[in-house]
Tab-separated table of C-alpha atoms in Angstrom:
chain	number	residue	atom	x	y	z
A	1	UNK	CA	88.633	100.628	115.468
A	2	UNK	CA	87.962	97.319	114.347
A	3	UNK	CA	86.279	96.916	110.822
A	4	UNK	CA	83.605	95.017	110.863
A	5	UNK	CA	84.023	91.898	108.360
A	6	UNK	CA	80.970	92.356	105.885
A	7	UNK	CA	80.054	90.281	102.586
A	8	UNK	CA	78.239	91.536	99.667
A	9	UNK	CA	74.798	89.834	98.677
A	10	UNK	CA	76.559	87.527	95.934
A	11	UNK	CA	79.444	86.391	98.592
A	12	UNK	CA	76.914	85.425	101.016
A	13	UNK	CA	75.157	83.456	98.466
A	14	UNK	CA	78.111	81.557	97.294
A	15	UNK	CA	79.446	80.943	100.895
A	16	UNK	CA	75.845	79.689	102.104
A	17	UNK	CA	75.961	77.372	98.662
A	18	UNK	CA	79.483	76.106	100.272
A	19	UNK	CA	77.982	75.867	103.398
A	20	UNK	CA	75.020	73.539	102.221
A	21	UNK	CA	77.598	71.637	99.963
A	22	UNK	CA	79.618	70.534	102.496
A	23	UNK	CA	76.822	69.797	104.643
A	24	UNK	CA	75.806	67.394	102.153
A	25	UNK	CA	79.328	65.468	100.866
A	26	UNK	CA	81.120	65.422	104.058
A	27	UNK	CA	78.015	65.394	106.618
A	28	UNK	CA	75.423	63.638	104.535
A	29	UNK	CA	72.975	65.722	105.784
A	30	UNK	CA	71.060	68.670	104.044
A	31	UNK	CA	70.676	72.118	105.483
A	32	UNK	CA	68.413	74.749	104.786
A	33	UNK	CA	69.263	78.170	103.774
A	34	UNK	CA	68.191	80.056	106.925
A	35	UNK	CA	70.371	77.571	109.186
A	36	UNK	CA	73.683	77.785	106.385
A	37	UNK	CA	73.215	81.729	106.970
A	38	UNK	CA	73.267	81.481	110.672
A	39	UNK	CA	76.309	79.164	110.577
A	40	UNK	CA	77.753	81.854	108.406
A	41	UNK	CA	76.706	84.575	110.541
A	42	UNK	CA	78.471	82.393	113.714
A	43	UNK	CA	81.684	81.771	111.906
A	44	UNK	CA	81.806	85.709	110.433
A	45	UNK	CA	81.565	86.868	114.137
A	46	UNK	CA	83.624	84.230	115.893
A	47	UNK	CA	86.253	82.885	114.074
A	48	UNK	CA	86.580	85.583	110.662
A	49	UNK	CA	88.479	87.786	113.049
A	50	UNK	CA	91.236	85.358	113.421
A	51	UNK	CA	91.718	84.517	109.730
A	52	UNK	CA	91.492	88.481	109.271
A	53	UNK	CA	94.046	89.186	111.488
A	54	UNK	CA	95.902	85.774	109.744
A	55	UNK	CA	95.788	87.928	106.863
A	56	UNK	CA	97.035	91.318	107.600
A	57	UNK	CA	99.888	89.904	110.063
A	58	UNK	CA	100.604	87.906	106.023
A	59	UNK	CA	100.119	91.134	104.143
A	60	UNK	CA	102.481	92.860	106.913
A	61	UNK	CA	105.012	90.656	106.789
A	62	UNK	CA	105.183	90.879	102.922
A	63	UNK	CA	105.303	94.487	103.174
A	64	UNK	CA	108.505	94.615	105.610
A	65	UNK	CA	109.929	92.463	103.143
A	66	UNK	CA	109.294	94.492	100.141
A	67	UNK	CA	110.648	97.690	102.410
A	68	UNK	CA	113.815	95.808	103.206
A	69	UNK	CA	114.420	95.237	99.191
A	70	UNK	CA	113.603	99.080	98.531
A	71	UNK	CA	116.124	99.476	101.254
A	72	UNK	CA	118.866	97.300	99.639
A	73	UNK	CA	118.301	99.020	96.651
A	74	UNK	CA	118.826	102.495	97.839
A	75	UNK	CA	121.778	101.195	99.671
A	76	UNK	CA	122.610	100.033	96.206
A	77	UNK	CA	122.216	102.995	94.802
A	78	UNK	CA	124.703	105.429	97.218
A	79	UNK	CA	128.061	106.818	96.143
A	80	UNK	CA	130.451	104.243	97.560
A	81	UNK	CA	133.050	107.200	98.419
A	82	UNK	CA	130.740	109.191	100.083
A	83	UNK	CA	129.888	106.476	102.375
A	84	UNK	CA	130.823	106.916	106.324
A	85	UNK	CA	129.654	103.793	107.894
């Protein structure tokens, strides 16, 4: 079941503001609040899942490294004489 990407109202307002500033700073053009909101909706639905999945992959890699460290620590706690490896 895919999780829908959603932002709180304050987050949406901040992102819309960033989109509007980007248009002014980089494209020397202004964009209204509604077009910026529509652009945010497009990016959220069409591109957001790629970023979301990348974040999940990064989190999974961190977790796997942490689990390896825990396994190493547990192995270090074993009684050496009782090992049968």
